CSV table of C-alpha atoms in Angstrom, one decimal:
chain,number,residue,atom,x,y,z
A,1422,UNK,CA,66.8,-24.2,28.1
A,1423,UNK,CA,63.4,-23.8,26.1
A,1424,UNK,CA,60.5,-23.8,28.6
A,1425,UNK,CA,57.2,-25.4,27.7
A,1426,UNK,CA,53.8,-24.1,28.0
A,1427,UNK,CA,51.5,-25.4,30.6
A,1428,UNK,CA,49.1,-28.0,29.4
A,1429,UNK,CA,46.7,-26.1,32.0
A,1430,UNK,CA,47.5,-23.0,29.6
A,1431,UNK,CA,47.7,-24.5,26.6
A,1432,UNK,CA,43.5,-26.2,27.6
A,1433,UNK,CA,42.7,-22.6,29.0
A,1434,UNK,CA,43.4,-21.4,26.2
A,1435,UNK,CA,41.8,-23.4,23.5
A,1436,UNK,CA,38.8,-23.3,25.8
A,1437,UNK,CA,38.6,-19.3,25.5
A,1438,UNK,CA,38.9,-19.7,21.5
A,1439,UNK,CA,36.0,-22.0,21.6
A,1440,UNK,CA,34.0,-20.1,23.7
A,1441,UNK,CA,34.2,-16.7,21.9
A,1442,UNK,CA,34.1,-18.6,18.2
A,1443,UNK,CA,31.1,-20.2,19.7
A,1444,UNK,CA,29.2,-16.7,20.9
A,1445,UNK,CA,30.6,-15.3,17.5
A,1446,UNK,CA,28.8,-18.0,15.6
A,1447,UNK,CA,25.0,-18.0,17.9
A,1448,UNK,CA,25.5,-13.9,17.6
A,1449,UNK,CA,25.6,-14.6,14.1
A,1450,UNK,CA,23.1,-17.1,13.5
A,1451,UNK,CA,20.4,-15.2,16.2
A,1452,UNK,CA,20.7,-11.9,13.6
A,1453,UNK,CA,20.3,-14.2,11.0
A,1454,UNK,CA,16.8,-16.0,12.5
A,1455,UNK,CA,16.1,-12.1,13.6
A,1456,UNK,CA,16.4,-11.3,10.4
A,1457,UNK,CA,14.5,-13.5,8.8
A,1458,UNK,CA,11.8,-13.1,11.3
A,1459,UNK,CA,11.2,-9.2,9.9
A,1460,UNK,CA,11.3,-10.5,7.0
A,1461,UNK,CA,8.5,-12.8,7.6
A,1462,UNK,CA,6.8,-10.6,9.5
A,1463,UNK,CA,7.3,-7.7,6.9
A,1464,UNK,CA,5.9,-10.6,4.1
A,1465,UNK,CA,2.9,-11.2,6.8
A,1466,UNK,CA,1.5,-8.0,7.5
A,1467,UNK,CA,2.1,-7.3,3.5
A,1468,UNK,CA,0.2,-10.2,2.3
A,1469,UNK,CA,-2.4,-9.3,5.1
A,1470,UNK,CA,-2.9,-5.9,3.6
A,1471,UNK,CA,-3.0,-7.2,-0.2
A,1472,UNK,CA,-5.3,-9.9,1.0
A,1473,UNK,CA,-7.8,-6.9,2.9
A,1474,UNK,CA,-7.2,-4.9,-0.9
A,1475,UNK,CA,-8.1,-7.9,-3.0
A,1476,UNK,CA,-11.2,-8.4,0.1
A,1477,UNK,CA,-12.3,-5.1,-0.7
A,1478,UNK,CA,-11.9,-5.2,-4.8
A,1479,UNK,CA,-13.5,-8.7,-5.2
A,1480,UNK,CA,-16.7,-7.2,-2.6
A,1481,UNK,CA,-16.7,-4.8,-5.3
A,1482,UNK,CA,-16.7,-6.8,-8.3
A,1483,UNK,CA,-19.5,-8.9,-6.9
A,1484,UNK,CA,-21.7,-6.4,-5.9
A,1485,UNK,CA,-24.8,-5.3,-8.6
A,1486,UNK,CA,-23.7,-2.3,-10.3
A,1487,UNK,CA,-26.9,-0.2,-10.0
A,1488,UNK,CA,-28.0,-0.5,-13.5
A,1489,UNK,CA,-27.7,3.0,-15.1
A,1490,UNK,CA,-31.3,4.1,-16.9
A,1491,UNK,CA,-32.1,6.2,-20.0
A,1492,UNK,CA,-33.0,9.0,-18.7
A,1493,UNK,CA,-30.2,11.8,-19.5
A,1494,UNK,CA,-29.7,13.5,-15.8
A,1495,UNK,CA,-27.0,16.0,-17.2
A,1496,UNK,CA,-29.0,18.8,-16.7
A,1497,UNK,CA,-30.6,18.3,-13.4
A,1498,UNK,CA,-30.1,20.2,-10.3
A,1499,UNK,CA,-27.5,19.5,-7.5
A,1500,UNK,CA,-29.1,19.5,-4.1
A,1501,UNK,CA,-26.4,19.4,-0.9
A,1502,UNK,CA,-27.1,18.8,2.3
A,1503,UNK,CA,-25.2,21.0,4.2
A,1504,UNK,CA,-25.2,19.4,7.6
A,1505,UNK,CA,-24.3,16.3,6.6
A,1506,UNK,CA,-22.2,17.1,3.9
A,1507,UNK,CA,-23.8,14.7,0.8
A,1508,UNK,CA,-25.2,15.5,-2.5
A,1509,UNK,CA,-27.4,14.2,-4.9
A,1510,UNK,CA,-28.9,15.1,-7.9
A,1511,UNK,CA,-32.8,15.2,-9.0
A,1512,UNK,CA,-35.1,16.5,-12.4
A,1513,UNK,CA,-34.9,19.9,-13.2
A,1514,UNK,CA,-38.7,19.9,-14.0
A,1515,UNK,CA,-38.7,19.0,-9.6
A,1516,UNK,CA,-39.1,21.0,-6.5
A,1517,UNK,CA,-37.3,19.8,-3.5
A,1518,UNK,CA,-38.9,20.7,0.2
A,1519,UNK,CA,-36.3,20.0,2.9
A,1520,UNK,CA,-38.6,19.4,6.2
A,1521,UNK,CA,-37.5,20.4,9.5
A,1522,UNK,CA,-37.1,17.4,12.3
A,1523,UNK,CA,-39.0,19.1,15.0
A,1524,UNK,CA,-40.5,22.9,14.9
A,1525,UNK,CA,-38.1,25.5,14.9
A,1526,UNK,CA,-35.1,23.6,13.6
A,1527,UNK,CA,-33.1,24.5,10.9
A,1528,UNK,CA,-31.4,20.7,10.7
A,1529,UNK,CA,-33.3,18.9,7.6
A,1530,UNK,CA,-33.4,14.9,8.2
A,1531,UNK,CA,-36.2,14.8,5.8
A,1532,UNK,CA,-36.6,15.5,2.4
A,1533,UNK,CA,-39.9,15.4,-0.4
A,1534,UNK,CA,-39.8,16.0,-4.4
A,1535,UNK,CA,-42.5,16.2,-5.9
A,1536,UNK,CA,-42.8,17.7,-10.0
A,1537,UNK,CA,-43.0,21.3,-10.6
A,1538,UNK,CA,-46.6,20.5,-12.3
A,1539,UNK,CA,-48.2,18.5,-9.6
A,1540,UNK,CA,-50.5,18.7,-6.6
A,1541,UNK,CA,-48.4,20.9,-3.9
A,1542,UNK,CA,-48.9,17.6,-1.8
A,1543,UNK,CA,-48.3,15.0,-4.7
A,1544,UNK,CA,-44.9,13.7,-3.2
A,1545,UNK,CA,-43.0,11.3,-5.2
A,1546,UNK,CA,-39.9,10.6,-3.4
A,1547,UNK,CA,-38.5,10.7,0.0
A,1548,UNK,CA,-35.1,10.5,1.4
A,1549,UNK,CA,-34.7,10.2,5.6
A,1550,UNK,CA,-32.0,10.1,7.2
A,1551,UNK,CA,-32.0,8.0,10.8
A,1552,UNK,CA,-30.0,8.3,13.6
A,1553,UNK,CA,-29.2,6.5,17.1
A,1554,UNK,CA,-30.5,7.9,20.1
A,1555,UNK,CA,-33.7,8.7,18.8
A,1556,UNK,CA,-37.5,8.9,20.7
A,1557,UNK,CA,-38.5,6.6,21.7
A,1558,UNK,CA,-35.4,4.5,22.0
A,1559,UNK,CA,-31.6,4.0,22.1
A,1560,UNK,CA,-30.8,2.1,18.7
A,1561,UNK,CA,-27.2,2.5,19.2
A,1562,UNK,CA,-26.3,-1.3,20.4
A,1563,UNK,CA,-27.4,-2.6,17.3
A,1564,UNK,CA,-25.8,-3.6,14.4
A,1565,UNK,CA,-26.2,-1.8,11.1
A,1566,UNK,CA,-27.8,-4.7,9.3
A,1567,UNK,CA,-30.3,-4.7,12.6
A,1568,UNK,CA,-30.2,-1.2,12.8
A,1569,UNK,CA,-32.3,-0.9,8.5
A,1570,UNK,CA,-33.9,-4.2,9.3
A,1571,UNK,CA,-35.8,-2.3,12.2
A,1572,UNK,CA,-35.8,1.5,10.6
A,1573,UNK,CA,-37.2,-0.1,7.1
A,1574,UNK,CA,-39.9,-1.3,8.5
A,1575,UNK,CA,-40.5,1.7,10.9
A,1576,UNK,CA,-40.8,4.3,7.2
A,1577,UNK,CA,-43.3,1.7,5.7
A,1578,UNK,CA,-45.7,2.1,9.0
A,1579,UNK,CA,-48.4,4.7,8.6
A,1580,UNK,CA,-52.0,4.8,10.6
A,1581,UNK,CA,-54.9,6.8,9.8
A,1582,UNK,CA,-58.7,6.9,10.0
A,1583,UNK,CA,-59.4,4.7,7.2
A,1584,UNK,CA,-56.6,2.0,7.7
A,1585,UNK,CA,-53.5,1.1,8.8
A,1586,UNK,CA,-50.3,0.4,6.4
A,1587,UNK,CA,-47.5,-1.4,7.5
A,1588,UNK,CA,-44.7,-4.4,6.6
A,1589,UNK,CA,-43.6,-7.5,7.9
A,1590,UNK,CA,-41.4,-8.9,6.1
A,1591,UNK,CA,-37.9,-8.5,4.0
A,1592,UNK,CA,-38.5,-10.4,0.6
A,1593,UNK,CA,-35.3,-9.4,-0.6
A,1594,UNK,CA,-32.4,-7.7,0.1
A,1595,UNK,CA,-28.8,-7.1,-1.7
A,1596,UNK,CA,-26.0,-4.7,-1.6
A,1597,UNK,CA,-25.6,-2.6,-4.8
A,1598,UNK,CA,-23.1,0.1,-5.7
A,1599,UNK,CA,-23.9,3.1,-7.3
A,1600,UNK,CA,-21.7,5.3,-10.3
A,1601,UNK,CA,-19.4,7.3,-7.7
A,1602,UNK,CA,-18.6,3.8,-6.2
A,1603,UNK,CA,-20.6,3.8,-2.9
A,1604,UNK,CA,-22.3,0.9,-1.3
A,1605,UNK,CA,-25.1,0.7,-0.6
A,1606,UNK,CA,-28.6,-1.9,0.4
A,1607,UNK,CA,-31.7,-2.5,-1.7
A,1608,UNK,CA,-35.1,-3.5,0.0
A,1609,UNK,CA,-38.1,-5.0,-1.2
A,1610,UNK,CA,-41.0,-5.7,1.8
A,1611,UNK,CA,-44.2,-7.6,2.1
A,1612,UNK,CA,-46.8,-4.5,2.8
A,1613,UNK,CA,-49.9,-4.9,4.7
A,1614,UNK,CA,-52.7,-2.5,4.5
A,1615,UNK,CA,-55.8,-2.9,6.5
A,1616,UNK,CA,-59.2,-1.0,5.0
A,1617,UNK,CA,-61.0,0.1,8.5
A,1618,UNK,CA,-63.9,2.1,5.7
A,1619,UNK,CA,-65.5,-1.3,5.5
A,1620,UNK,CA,-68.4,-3.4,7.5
A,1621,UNK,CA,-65.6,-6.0,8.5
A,1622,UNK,CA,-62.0,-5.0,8.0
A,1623,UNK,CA,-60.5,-5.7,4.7
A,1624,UNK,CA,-57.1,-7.2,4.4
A,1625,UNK,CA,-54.6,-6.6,1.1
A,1626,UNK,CA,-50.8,-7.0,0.6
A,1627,UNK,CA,-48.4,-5.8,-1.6
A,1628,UNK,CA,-44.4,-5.7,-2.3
A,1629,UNK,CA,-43.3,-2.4,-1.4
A,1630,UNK,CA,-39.9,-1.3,-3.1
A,1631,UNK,CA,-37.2,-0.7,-4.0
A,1632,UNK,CA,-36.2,1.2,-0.7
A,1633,UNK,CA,-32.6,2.2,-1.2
A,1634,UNK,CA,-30.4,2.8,1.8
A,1635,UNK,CA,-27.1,4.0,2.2
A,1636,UNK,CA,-25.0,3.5,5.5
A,1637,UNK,CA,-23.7,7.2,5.9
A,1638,UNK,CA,-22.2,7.2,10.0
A,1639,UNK,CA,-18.4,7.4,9.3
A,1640,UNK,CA,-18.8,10.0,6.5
A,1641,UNK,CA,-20.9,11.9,9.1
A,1642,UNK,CA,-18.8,11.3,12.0
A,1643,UNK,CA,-21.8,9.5,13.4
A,1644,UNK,CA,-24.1,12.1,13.7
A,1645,UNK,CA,-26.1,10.1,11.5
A,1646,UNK,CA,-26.0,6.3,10.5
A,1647,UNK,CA,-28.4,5.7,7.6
A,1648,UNK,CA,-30.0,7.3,4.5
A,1649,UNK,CA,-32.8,5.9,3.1
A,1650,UNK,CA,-34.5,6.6,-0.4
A,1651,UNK,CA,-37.2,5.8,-1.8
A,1652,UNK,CA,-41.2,6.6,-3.5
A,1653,UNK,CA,-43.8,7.8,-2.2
A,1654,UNK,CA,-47.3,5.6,-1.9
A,1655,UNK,CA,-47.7,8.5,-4.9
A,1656,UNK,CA,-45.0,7.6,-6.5
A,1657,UNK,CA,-45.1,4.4,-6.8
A,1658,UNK,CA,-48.4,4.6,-9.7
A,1659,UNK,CA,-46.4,5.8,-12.5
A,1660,UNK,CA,-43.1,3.4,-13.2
A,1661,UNK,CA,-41.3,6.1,-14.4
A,1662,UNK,CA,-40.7,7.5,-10.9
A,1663,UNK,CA,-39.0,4.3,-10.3
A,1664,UNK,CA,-36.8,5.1,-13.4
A,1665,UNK,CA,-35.8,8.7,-12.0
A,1666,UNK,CA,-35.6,7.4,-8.0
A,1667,UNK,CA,-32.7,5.0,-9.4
A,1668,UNK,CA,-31.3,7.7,-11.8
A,1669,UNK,CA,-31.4,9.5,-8.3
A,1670,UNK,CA,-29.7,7.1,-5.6
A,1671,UNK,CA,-27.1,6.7,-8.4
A,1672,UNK,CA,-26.2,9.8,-8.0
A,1673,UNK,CA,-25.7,9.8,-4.7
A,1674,UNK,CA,-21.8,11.2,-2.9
A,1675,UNK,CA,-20.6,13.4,-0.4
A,1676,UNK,CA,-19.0,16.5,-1.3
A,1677,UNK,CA,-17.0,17.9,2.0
A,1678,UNK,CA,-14.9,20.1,-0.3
C-alpha cells in the first residue's frame, strides 16, 4: 500500500523553498543596489574631480594673461633665489643687490636692481618677500587676501625728515597669470605724501602701481607666503621701467631642480 506524504511535510517543505528562493533573490538584488551604489559613487567622486579640473581651467581662462611687451628678454640674466628656490629673470645692462634681512644674515628677503649706468643708489625695482611671524606681529591667522591687503600697504609706508609717504586705499586689484602659468595679484593704491619742508604741511596724492604679488607659501613649504614686485619711487619716472618690471614678473617660476 502506497503511503502519502504528510501535508505537515509537504507545507514544511514548500515553506523552506520559499524561504531560501526568497534570500537567493534579496542576496541578489542587495549586490545589485551595492553595485550600483559604487557605481554611483565611482560616477560622483569622478564628476567631482572633472568638475574641480574644469574649476581650475575655466579660473585660468578668465584670468588676464599678463600682457607680454616688446622688449626681447632672451638675453637677460637668470637670477635664483636659492633659499627659496624661485627664479626670475632681469636686463643684462642691470646689477642685482640681494640685501640681507637683519645684519649678519646670509638669508636675502630683499632684493634692488638698479642699471649698470646709474647712481649706485638709483634703485628701480624691488622684490620682498613677506612672511608670518614677523616683528612686530603674528600675521599668521590671516587670510592671504588679508594677509597683501595689510603687507601692500605696509611697502608703500615710508617716513622721513621732510614728509611722510604712505597709502590708504586699494583702487584696483585683479588676479593675472604670467607666461610659465603662475597666478598671481596686481595692485594699484591711492598714495599719500605729506611735504613737512613747508610753513603749513602740504598734502598731494597719487596712484601708486602696479605692485605685483605672487602667493609663494606652498612652493616654499611656508617658510614664506608672499612675493611682492614692484618700482622703485625712482622707478616709477621713466615708463619704461614699467615695461621691463612686467617683462620681469612674467618671468617669474620656481626652479627646485
Amino acid at each position: 500500500m502506497k503511503k502519502h506524504t504528510p501535508i505537515k511535510t509537504i507545507i514544511f517543505t514548500l515553506f523552506l523553498t520559499m524561504f531560501f528562493t526568497g534570500c537567493a533573490l534579496v542576496s541578489e538584488d542587495q549586490t545589485n543596489q551595492n553595485n550600483n551604489k559604487n557605481k554611483n559613487l565611482n560616477t560622483n567622486v569622478n564628476e567631482v574631480v572633472n568638475e574641480n579640473i574644469n574649476v581650475q581651467e575655466e579660473i585660468k581662462e578668465n584670468i588676464n594673461q599678463l600682457t607680454d611687451t616688446e622688449i626681447d628678454s632672451n638675453n637677460w640674466q637668470t637670477y635664483f633665489n636659492k633659499k627659496y628656490k624661485y627664479e626670475i629673470k632681469y636686463p643684462d645692462n642691470f646689477f642685482l643687490k640681494e640685501v640681507p634681512s637683519g645684519s649678519g644674515q646670509i638669508n636675502f628677503n630683499y632684493i634692488l636692481l638698479r642699471d649698470k649706468n646709474g647712481e649706485e643708489t638709483d634703485w628701480l625695482i624691488e622684490i620682498n618677500t613677506a612672511k608670518d611671524r614677523e616683528i612686530p606681529e603674528d600675521t599668521s591667522e590671516l587670510s592671504f587676501d588679508e594677509f597683501i591687503e595689510k603687507k601692500v600697504k605696509e611697502l608703500c609706508a615710508a617716513d622721513g625728515v621732510n614728509g611722510s609717504r604712505y597709502c590708504t586705499d586699494i583702487i584696483s586689484q585683479e588676479d593675472f597669470i604670467n607666461s610659465n602659468n603662475f597666478i598671481g595679484q596686481k595692485f594699484y593704491l591711492k598714495e599719500i605724501y605729506e611735504d613737512f619742508t613747508k610753513e603749513e604741511t602740504e598734502i598731494a596724492e597719487k596712484i601708486k602701481g602696479p605692485i605685483f604679488v605672487y602667493d609663494i607659501s606652498q612652493e616654499t613649504g611656508n617658510s614664506a607666503r608672499a612675493l611682492f614686485v614692484e618700482l622703485t619711487e625712482k622707478g616709477e619716472e621713466e615708463s619704461i621701467n614699467e615695461t621691463i618690471l612686467q617683462e620681469l614678473v612674467n618671468s617669474f617660476q620656481f626652479n627646485k631642480d
